[in-house]
C-alpha positions as CSV (number, residue, x, y, z in Angstrom):
1,M,-2.3,-1.0,33.4
2,K,-0.2,1.6,31.6
3,S,-3.0,4.1,32.0
4,D,-2.6,3.9,35.8
5,S,0.3,6.3,35.4
6,V,-2.3,9.0,34.5
7,K,-5.2,7.8,36.6
8,K,-4.1,6.4,40.0
9,G,-2.6,8.0,43.1
10,M,-2.4,11.5,44.6
11,Q,0.2,12.7,42.1
12,Q,-2.3,12.0,39.3
13,A,-5.1,14.2,40.8
14,P,-4.4,16.9,38.2
15,H,-4.6,14.3,35.4
16,R,-8.0,13.0,36.8
17,S,-9.2,16.6,36.9
18,L,-8.6,16.7,33.1
19,F,-10.4,13.4,32.6
20,N,-13.3,15.0,34.5
21,A,-13.2,17.9,32.1
22,L,-13.8,15.3,29.4
23,G,-16.9,14.1,31.2
24,M,-15.3,10.8,32.1
25,T,-16.8,9.0,35.1
26,E,-14.9,7.3,37.9
27,E,-16.2,4.0,36.6
28,E,-14.6,4.8,33.2
29,M,-11.3,5.7,34.8
30,E,-11.3,2.3,36.5
31,R,-11.3,0.6,33.2
32,P,-8.4,0.1,30.6
33,L,-8.0,3.2,28.4
34,I,-8.2,2.1,24.8
35,G,-7.1,4.6,22.1
36,I,-9.2,4.4,18.9
37,V,-7.0,5.9,16.2
38,S,-9.3,7.3,13.6
39,S,-8.4,8.5,10.1
40,Y,-11.8,10.0,9.5
41,N,-12.0,13.1,7.3
42,E,-14.2,14.6,4.7
43,I,-11.7,14.7,1.8
44,V,-10.8,11.1,1.3
45,P,-13.7,9.0,-0.1
46,G,-12.2,5.9,1.7
47,H,-12.5,7.7,5.0
48,M,-15.8,9.4,4.9
49,N,-17.5,6.4,6.7
50,L,-14.9,6.0,9.4
51,D,-16.9,7.9,11.9
52,K,-19.5,5.1,11.8
53,I,-16.7,2.5,12.1
54,V,-15.3,4.3,15.1
55,D,-18.7,4.4,16.8
56,A,-19.0,0.6,16.3
57,V,-15.5,0.0,17.6
58,K,-16.2,2.1,20.7
59,M,-19.3,0.1,21.4
60,G,-17.3,-3.1,21.1
61,V,-14.6,-1.9,23.5
62,A,-17.2,-0.7,26.0
63,M,-19.2,-3.9,25.8
64,A,-16.0,-5.8,26.6
65,G,-15.1,-3.6,29.6
66,G,-12.8,-0.9,28.2
67,T,-13.0,2.9,28.0
68,P,-12.6,3.9,24.4
69,V,-11.1,7.3,23.5
70,M,-10.9,8.5,19.9
71,V,-7.8,10.3,18.6
72,P,-7.0,11.4,15.1
73,A,-4.6,10.3,12.3
74,I,-4.2,12.1,9.0
75,A,-4.6,10.7,5.5
76,V,-4.2,11.8,1.9
77,C,-6.4,10.7,-1.0
78,D,-3.8,9.6,-3.6
79,G,-6.4,9.9,-6.4
80,I,-7.0,13.6,-5.6
81,A,-3.3,14.2,-5.0
82,M,-2.4,12.5,-8.3
83,G,-0.6,14.4,-11.1
84,H,0.3,17.6,-9.3
85,I,2.5,18.8,-6.3
86,G,0.0,17.0,-4.0
87,M,1.5,13.6,-4.9
88,K,4.8,14.7,-3.3
89,Y,2.9,14.7,0.0
90,S,1.5,11.1,-0.3
91,L,4.2,8.7,0.7
92,V,5.7,11.1,3.2
93,T,2.5,11.1,5.3
94,R,3.2,7.4,6.2
95,D,5.9,8.6,8.6
96,L,3.8,11.5,9.9
97,V,1.1,9.1,10.7
98,A,3.5,6.7,12.5
99,D,5.2,9.5,14.4
100,S,2.0,11.3,15.5
101,T,0.3,8.1,16.6
102,E,3.3,7.2,18.7
103,C,3.1,10.6,20.3
104,L,-0.6,10.4,21.1
105,A,-0.4,6.8,22.4
106,R,2.7,7.4,24.6
107,A,1.6,10.9,25.8
108,H,-1.8,9.6,27.0
109,A,-0.7,6.2,28.4
110,F,-3.2,4.1,26.4
111,D,-3.4,0.5,27.5
112,A,-4.3,-0.8,24.0
113,L,-5.2,0.6,20.5
114,V,-7.7,0.0,17.7
115,M,-6.4,1.4,14.4
116,V,-9.1,2.6,12.0
117,P,-7.4,3.4,8.7
118,N,-8.4,2.8,5.1
119,C,-6.3,4.4,2.4
120,D,-2.8,4.1,0.9
121,K,-0.3,5.4,3.4
122,N,-2.1,5.6,6.6
123,V,-2.6,1.8,6.7
124,P,1.2,1.1,6.7
125,G,1.8,4.2,8.8
126,L,-0.4,2.8,11.5
127,L,1.1,-0.6,11.2
128,M,4.5,1.0,11.7
129,A,3.2,2.8,14.7
130,A,1.7,-0.4,16.1
131,A,5.0,-2.2,15.9
132,R,6.8,0.8,17.4
133,I,4.4,1.3,20.3
134,N,3.9,-2.4,20.9
135,I,0.8,-2.5,23.1
136,P,-2.1,-4.8,22.2
137,T,-3.6,-3.5,18.9
138,V,-6.2,-4.5,16.4
139,F,-6.9,-3.0,13.0
140,V,-10.3,-2.5,11.3
141,S,-10.3,-0.7,8.0
142,G,-13.1,1.3,6.5
143,G,-13.5,-1.3,3.7
144,P,-13.4,-1.2,-0.1
145,M,-15.6,0.7,-2.5
146,L,-18.1,-1.2,-4.6
147,A,-17.1,-1.3,-8.3
148,G,-18.7,1.1,-10.6
149,R,-20.8,0.0,-13.6
150,V,-20.6,1.6,-17.0
151,Q,-22.6,0.2,-20.0
152,G,-23.1,-3.1,-18.2
153,H,-19.5,-3.6,-17.2
154,K,-17.8,-3.2,-13.8
155,T,-15.3,-0.4,-13.6
156,S,-13.1,1.5,-11.2
157,L,-10.8,4.5,-10.7
158,S,-8.1,3.0,-13.0
159,S,-10.6,2.9,-15.8
160,M,-11.4,6.6,-15.1
161,F,-7.7,7.6,-15.5
162,E,-7.4,5.5,-18.6
163,A,-10.6,7.1,-20.1
164,V,-8.7,10.4,-20.1
165,G,-6.0,8.8,-22.2
166,A,-8.5,7.3,-24.5
167,Y,-10.2,10.7,-25.0
168,T,-6.8,12.2,-25.8
169,A,-6.3,9.5,-28.5
170,G,-9.7,10.2,-29.9
171,K,-11.1,6.9,-28.8
172,M,-13.7,8.4,-26.4
173,T,-16.0,11.3,-26.6
174,E,-16.3,13.9,-23.8
175,E,-19.8,12.4,-23.1
176,D,-18.2,8.9,-22.6
177,V,-15.7,10.3,-20.2
178,K,-18.4,12.1,-18.3
179,E,-20.3,8.8,-17.9
180,Y,-17.2,7.2,-16.4
181,E,-16.7,10.3,-14.2
182,Q,-20.2,9.9,-12.8
183,K,-20.2,6.1,-12.3
184,A,-16.6,4.9,-11.7
185,C,-16.6,5.5,-7.9
186,P,-20.2,4.9,-6.8
187,T,-19.7,4.6,-3.0
188,C,-17.5,5.5,-0.1
189,G,-14.5,3.2,0.5
190,S,-11.0,2.5,-0.7
191,C,-10.9,2.3,-4.5
192,S,-12.4,-1.0,-5.7
193,G,-9.5,-2.9,-7.2
194,M,-6.4,-4.5,-5.8
195,Y,-4.7,-1.1,-5.5
196,T,-2.5,0.0,-2.7
197,A,-5.1,0.7,-0.1
198,N,-6.8,-2.7,-0.5
199,S,-3.5,-4.5,-0.9
200,M,-2.4,-3.2,2.5
201,N,-5.7,-3.8,4.2
202,C,-5.6,-7.4,2.8
203,L,-2.0,-7.9,3.9
204,T,-3.0,-6.5,7.4
205,E,-5.3,-9.5,7.6
206,V,-2.6,-11.8,6.5
207,L,-0.1,-10.4,9.0
208,G,-2.6,-11.2,11.7
209,M,-3.3,-7.6,12.8
210,G,-6.9,-7.5,11.4
211,L,-9.8,-9.9,11.8
212,K,-11.4,-12.0,9.0
213,G,-12.9,-9.7,6.4
214,N,-10.7,-6.7,7.2
215,G,-9.5,-6.4,3.7
216,T,-12.6,-7.4,1.7
217,I,-16.0,-6.6,3.3
218,P,-17.3,-3.6,1.3
219,A,-17.5,-0.3,3.1
220,V,-21.2,0.0,2.6
221,Y,-22.1,-3.4,4.1
222,S,-23.5,-3.6,7.6
223,E,-21.2,-6.5,8.1
224,R,-18.4,-3.9,8.2
225,L,-20.0,-2.4,11.4
226,K,-20.2,-5.9,13.0
227,L,-16.5,-6.4,12.2
228,A,-15.7,-3.1,13.9
229,K,-17.6,-4.1,17.0
230,H,-15.8,-7.4,17.1
231,A,-12.5,-5.6,16.7
232,G,-13.3,-3.5,19.8
233,M,-14.0,-6.7,21.7
234,A,-10.9,-8.5,20.3
235,V,-8.5,-5.8,21.5
236,M,-9.8,-6.3,25.1
237,E,-9.0,-10.1,24.8
238,L,-5.5,-9.2,23.5
239,L,-5.0,-6.9,26.4
240,K,-6.0,-9.7,28.9
241,K,-3.6,-12.1,27.2
242,N,-0.9,-9.4,26.7
243,I,-0.5,-10.3,23.0
244,C,1.3,-7.3,21.3
245,P,2.0,-6.4,17.7
246,R,5.6,-7.7,17.8
247,D,4.3,-11.0,19.0
248,I,2.1,-11.1,15.9
249,M,4.3,-9.4,13.3
250,S,7.1,-11.9,13.5
251,E,9.6,-12.8,10.7
252,K,7.3,-15.8,9.9
253,A,4.3,-13.4,9.6
254,F,6.1,-11.2,7.1
255,R,7.0,-14.3,5.0
256,N,3.3,-15.1,5.0
257,A,2.6,-11.5,3.9
258,L,5.1,-11.8,1.0
259,T,3.6,-15.1,0.0
260,M,0.1,-13.8,-0.1
261,D,1.3,-10.6,-1.8
262,M,2.4,-12.9,-4.7
263,A,-0.8,-15.0,-4.7
264,L,-3.1,-12.0,-4.6
265,G,-1.1,-9.8,-7.1
266,C,-0.9,-6.8,-4.8
267,S,0.3,-3.3,-5.5
268,T,4.1,-2.7,-6.0
269,N,3.8,-0.3,-3.1
270,S,3.7,-3.3,-0.8
271,M,7.4,-3.6,-1.6
272,L,7.9,-0.2,0.1
273,H,5.6,-0.7,3.0
274,L,6.3,-4.3,4.1
275,P,10.0,-3.6,4.6
276,A,9.2,-0.3,6.5
277,I,6.7,-2.1,8.8
278,A,9.1,-5.0,9.3
279,H,11.9,-2.5,10.2
280,E,9.7,-1.1,13.0
281,A,9.0,-4.6,14.2
282,G,12.7,-5.4,14.4
283,V,12.6,-7.7,11.4
284,D,15.0,-7.4,8.5
285,L,13.0,-7.9,5.3
286,N,15.4,-8.1,2.4
287,L,13.7,-7.7,-1.0
288,E,15.8,-10.6,-2.3
289,L,13.3,-12.8,-0.4
290,A,10.5,-11.6,-2.7
291,N,11.9,-13.3,-5.8
292,E,12.6,-16.5,-3.7
293,I,9.0,-16.6,-2.5
294,S,7.6,-15.6,-5.9
295,A,9.4,-18.5,-7.6
296,K,7.3,-21.0,-5.7
297,T,4.1,-19.1,-5.1
298,P,1.4,-19.2,-7.8
299,N,-0.6,-16.1,-8.7
300,L,-4.2,-17.0,-8.0
301,C,-6.0,-13.7,-8.3
302,H,-6.3,-11.2,-11.2
303,L,-8.2,-8.4,-9.5
304,A,-8.4,-5.0,-11.2
305,P,-6.3,-3.5,-12.8
306,A,-4.8,-6.9,-13.7
307,G,-8.2,-8.5,-14.5
308,P,-12.0,-7.9,-14.5
309,T,-12.7,-8.8,-10.9
310,Y,-12.9,-6.5,-7.9
311,I,-12.5,-6.7,-4.1
312,E,-16.3,-7.2,-3.7
313,D,-15.9,-10.4,-5.8
314,L,-13.0,-11.6,-3.7
315,N,-15.2,-11.1,-0.6
316,E,-18.0,-13.2,-2.1
317,A,-15.4,-15.9,-3.1
318,G,-14.4,-16.3,0.5
319,G,-12.0,-13.5,1.1
320,I,-8.4,-13.5,2.2
321,Y,-8.7,-16.6,4.4
322,A,-10.0,-18.6,1.4
323,V,-6.9,-17.6,-0.6
324,M,-4.7,-18.4,2.3
325,N,-6.3,-21.8,2.7
326,E,-5.8,-22.4,-1.0
327,I,-2.1,-21.5,-0.8
328,S,-1.7,-23.5,2.4
329,K,-2.3,-26.7,0.3
330,L,1.2,-26.2,-1.1
331,G,2.7,-25.9,2.4
332,L,3.8,-22.3,1.7
333,L,2.3,-20.6,4.8
334,E,3.6,-20.5,8.4
335,L,0.4,-21.8,10.1
336,D,1.6,-21.5,13.8
337,C,1.8,-17.6,13.8
338,I,-0.4,-16.0,16.5
339,T,-2.9,-13.4,15.3
340,A,-5.2,-10.7,16.6
341,T,-8.0,-13.3,16.8
342,G,-6.0,-14.9,19.6
343,K,-5.7,-18.0,17.4
344,T,-3.1,-19.1,15.0
345,V,-3.2,-18.7,11.2
346,G,-3.9,-22.4,10.8
347,E,-6.9,-22.2,13.2
348,N,-8.2,-19.0,11.4
349,I,-8.2,-20.4,7.9
350,K,-9.4,-23.9,8.6
351,G,-12.6,-24.6,6.7
352,C,-12.4,-21.4,4.7
353,V,-13.2,-22.7,1.2
354,N,-12.9,-21.1,-2.2
355,K,-16.4,-20.3,-3.3
356,D,-15.5,-19.1,-6.8
357,P,-12.7,-20.6,-8.8
358,E,-12.9,-17.8,-11.4
359,V,-12.0,-15.2,-8.8
360,I,-9.6,-17.3,-6.7
361,R,-8.0,-19.8,-9.0
362,P,-7.3,-23.2,-7.4
363,V,-3.6,-24.0,-6.9
364,E,-3.9,-26.6,-9.7
365,N,-5.0,-23.9,-12.2
366,P,-3.2,-20.6,-11.3
367,Y,-2.9,-17.6,-13.5
368,S,0.9,-18.2,-13.4
369,S,3.1,-20.6,-11.5
370,T,5.0,-17.6,-10.1
371,G,3.9,-14.6,-8.0
372,G,2.4,-11.3,-9.0
373,I,5.5,-9.1,-8.2
374,A,9.1,-9.4,-9.4
375,I,12.2,-7.7,-8.2
376,L,14.6,-6.8,-11.0
377,K,18.3,-6.0,-11.0
378,G,20.9,-5.1,-13.6
379,N,23.2,-2.3,-14.6
380,L,20.2,0.1,-14.6
381,A,19.1,-1.0,-11.2
382,P,22.1,-2.4,-9.2
383,D,20.1,-2.4,-6.0
384,S,16.6,-3.2,-7.2
385,A,13.5,-2.2,-9.2
386,V,10.0,-3.5,-8.8
387,V,7.3,-4.5,-11.3
388,K,3.8,-5.9,-10.9
389,R,4.3,-8.9,-13.2
390,S,0.7,-10.0,-13.0
391,A,-0.4,-6.8,-14.7
392,V,2.1,-7.0,-17.6
393,A,1.0,-8.1,-21.0
394,P,2.8,-11.4,-21.9
395,E,4.5,-9.8,-24.9
396,M,6.1,-7.2,-22.7
397,L,7.7,-9.6,-20.2
398,K,10.7,-9.3,-22.4
399,H,11.3,-6.0,-24.3
400,E,14.0,-3.9,-25.8
401,G,13.6,-0.4,-27.0
402,P,15.0,3.1,-27.1
403,A,15.0,5.3,-24.0
404,R,12.8,8.4,-24.0
405,V,14.2,10.3,-21.1
406,F,12.3,12.8,-18.9
407,D,13.5,14.5,-15.7
408,C,10.0,14.8,-14.2
409,E,6.5,13.3,-14.6
410,E,5.0,16.4,-16.2
411,D,7.4,16.4,-19.1
412,A,6.6,12.7,-19.8
413,I,2.9,13.3,-19.7
414,E,3.2,16.2,-22.2
415,A,5.2,13.9,-24.6
416,I,2.8,11.0,-24.2
417,K,-0.4,13.1,-24.8
418,G,1.4,15.0,-27.6
419,G,1.8,11.7,-29.5
420,K,5.6,11.8,-29.2
421,I,5.8,8.3,-27.7
422,V,5.5,5.4,-30.1
423,A,5.3,1.6,-30.0
424,G,8.6,0.1,-28.8
425,D,9.7,3.1,-26.7
426,V,10.9,2.8,-23.1
427,V,9.8,5.9,-21.2
428,V,12.3,6.8,-18.4
429,I,11.1,9.2,-15.7
430,R,13.8,10.1,-13.2
431,Y,14.5,12.5,-10.3
432,E,11.2,11.3,-8.8
433,G,12.6,9.1,-6.1
434,P,12.3,9.6,-2.3
435,K,15.0,12.2,-2.2
436,G,14.8,13.5,-5.8
437,G,11.0,14.1,-6.0
438,P,11.1,14.6,-3.1
439,G,8.4,12.2,-1.9
440,M,8.5,9.5,-4.6
441,R,5.4,10.4,-6.6
442,E,3.1,7.7,-8.1
443,M,3.0,7.7,-11.9
444,L,-0.6,6.7,-12.5
445,N,-1.2,9.6,-15.0
446,P,1.5,8.5,-17.5
447,T,0.8,4.8,-17.2
448,S,-3.0,5.5,-17.6
449,A,-2.3,7.7,-20.6
450,I,-0.1,5.0,-22.2
451,A,-2.8,2.4,-21.6
452,G,-5.7,4.6,-22.7
453,M,-3.9,5.5,-25.9
454,G,-3.6,1.8,-26.8
455,L,0.2,1.6,-26.1
456,G,0.0,-0.6,-23.0
457,S,1.3,-3.7,-24.8
458,T,4.1,-2.0,-26.7
459,V,5.5,0.7,-24.4
460,A,7.4,0.3,-21.1
461,L,7.9,2.9,-18.4
462,I,10.8,2.9,-15.9
463,T,11.1,5.3,-13.0
464,D,12.8,5.9,-9.7
465,G,9.4,7.0,-8.5
466,R,6.6,4.6,-7.9
467,F,3.3,3.4,-9.3
468,S,-0.2,3.4,-8.1
469,G,-1.7,0.0,-7.5
470,A,-4.1,1.1,-10.3
471,S,-1.2,1.1,-12.8
472,R,-0.9,-1.7,-15.3
473,G,1.5,-2.6,-18.0
474,A,5.3,-2.9,-18.1
475,S,5.6,-0.3,-15.4
476,I,8.9,-0.7,-13.5
477,G,9.4,1.5,-10.4
478,H,11.5,2.0,-7.3
479,T,14.7,1.9,-9.5
480,C,17.6,2.1,-7.1
481,P,19.9,3.9,-6.6
482,E,17.7,6.9,-7.6
483,A,18.8,9.6,-10.0
484,A,19.2,12.2,-7.2
485,V,22.1,10.3,-5.7
486,G,23.7,9.6,-9.1
487,G,22.2,6.2,-9.7
488,P,22.5,4.7,-13.3
489,I,19.1,5.9,-14.2
490,A,20.5,9.5,-14.0
491,L,23.1,8.5,-16.7
492,V,20.7,7.2,-19.3
493,E,20.6,9.2,-22.5
494,E,17.9,9.6,-25.1
495,G,18.0,6.7,-27.5
496,D,20.0,4.3,-25.3
497,I,18.6,0.8,-25.8
498,I,17.1,-0.5,-22.6
499,S,16.6,-4.3,-22.1
500,I,13.8,-5.6,-19.9
501,D,13.6,-9.3,-19.0
502,I,11.0,-9.8,-16.2
503,D,11.1,-13.6,-16.2
504,N,14.9,-13.5,-15.6
505,H,14.6,-10.5,-13.2
506,R,16.8,-8.2,-15.3
507,L,16.8,-4.5,-16.1
508,D,19.7,-3.2,-18.1
509,V,20.8,-0.4,-20.4
510,N,22.9,-1.6,-23.3
511,V,25.8,0.8,-22.6
512,S,29.3,-0.3,-21.7
513,D,30.7,0.0,-18.2
514,E,33.4,2.3,-19.5
515,E,30.8,4.7,-21.1
516,M,28.6,4.6,-17.9
517,A,31.7,5.4,-15.8
518,A,32.6,8.3,-18.1
519,R,29.0,9.7,-17.8
520,K,29.1,9.3,-14.0
521,E,32.3,11.4,-14.0
522,K,30.5,14.3,-15.7
523,W,27.3,14.0,-13.8
524,Q,26.4,16.8,-11.4
525,P,23.6,16.5,-8.7
526,R,20.6,18.7,-9.3
527,K,19.8,21.6,-6.9
528,P,17.0,20.5,-4.5
529,L,13.6,21.4,-5.7
530,V,12.3,22.0,-2.2
531,T,14.5,23.7,0.5
532,S,12.0,24.2,3.3
533,G,9.2,22.5,5.2
534,Y,8.4,18.9,5.7
535,L,9.4,17.8,2.2
536,A,12.9,19.2,2.6
537,R,13.2,17.3,5.9
538,Y,11.9,14.2,4.3
539,A,14.4,14.4,1.4
540,A,17.3,14.9,3.8
541,M,16.3,11.8,5.9
542,A,14.8,9.4,3.4
543,A,16.4,6.0,2.8
544,P,16.4,4.3,-0.6
545,A,13.2,2.7,-1.9
546,S,15.0,-0.7,-1.6
547,R,14.9,-0.2,2.2
548,G,11.2,0.9,2.2
549,A,12.0,4.7,1.9
550,I,12.0,4.8,5.7
551,L,13.3,7.9,7.5
552,E,16.9,7.4,8.8
553,I,17.4,8.8,12.3
């Protein structure tokens, strides 16, 4: 056992004295040492229940013969961080989580790990850490929030943000907004739609790093505690069999994740996180593969914000395994991949039936014959840009309009709420990329304002930043190269006609190559907005969004 290096032999007597200081018995020191990486805190609603999940995991580990030890991981609530400087600190925490978990696991010689995340960046951060550390590991998330209910209709956080836009447009009263405020987020858990947190928890299950139900069992269900106990037991089985994350997160597993990403209609943030996790696992995940997979993968789910159903509904319909079983009918999944259950994907999903064809469309009757996410290219995005196609109104799949150019999110929001954006416009928000932001902020406030003001089917938004999974509409993010390094988005001028063709994967500005070259000649980089602290270090090291915005050593 790896932990023998801190528990066995005369040289380790000082180490044992410190274990004694923890109250650890000799019997506990004889057992494998299992790190339980907990993202529990009292500021993120998706994490306020993780202490209960951790207790259940510890019981499962102990029942199966291990010694569980809890260690911490940080997390940011993207909703609370949204729309101010806090959002610059969201994506960047992914790498802090990976780095700090690597430090804790290596420094204390854990034999195996159980990761207990829930929200947006600490799920991929812990997956990155798992691939990097590569000791037997199982994930169990805190689970999704139940949907809210307002005036007899289910609702969620995205409706809350859009309510603010509707109030600005005079379509809601202050009392209406107050009702949403009180009812949109009724329980603990990750926000209730197919936003980034739930996307990544569901894809963790697809990758094989979480057990059945990891992505969909609601946070407030006792079934979630049973799942946590089983996760604790499962990691002990993986330890016995020496099945490690890189055995599970193979190239085939990432193809499965991309396939299910398209079927489920996951957040565009998955196009940042999957390449970053794959990088740590030693797998080259080129985003070109996404369009190839999307072309043959039907979109079967329209969960909020794309449609009126929520993660709780997906759970009742059979969960992720039911969607996987449905997609497997088309021969699109690699069924021989090993998973954290100790079984293959094919063995896991056998007999998992679709219990609600309105929530999970059968492959014979999909929402669309192609996947939920599209990668765009063109003279405005020579490397790539990303859009959640399944959340775009049909009339906006192809659009041309004048550019309304803003060099930060705040200026764009002021213009939108001030009534300066009209039907047909293409809002361009730049200098918000990994380096330029720095930190690649999410643009939920402007997209929600556009939707709430009734412009969602007539106005597009393009940015080198990114979008919350709660965003909907023709919201195109991750435009690469970003403005801060002189990408074409930095050269767009007010009134330039921008052409969007999502079905043909195109994003162009109708300006000649010669004119763009002349503009590039005159372009000067902006002075960095942040010159000290972690954000400055991140900006200096961040790779492009097309490569997952990983930190380059």
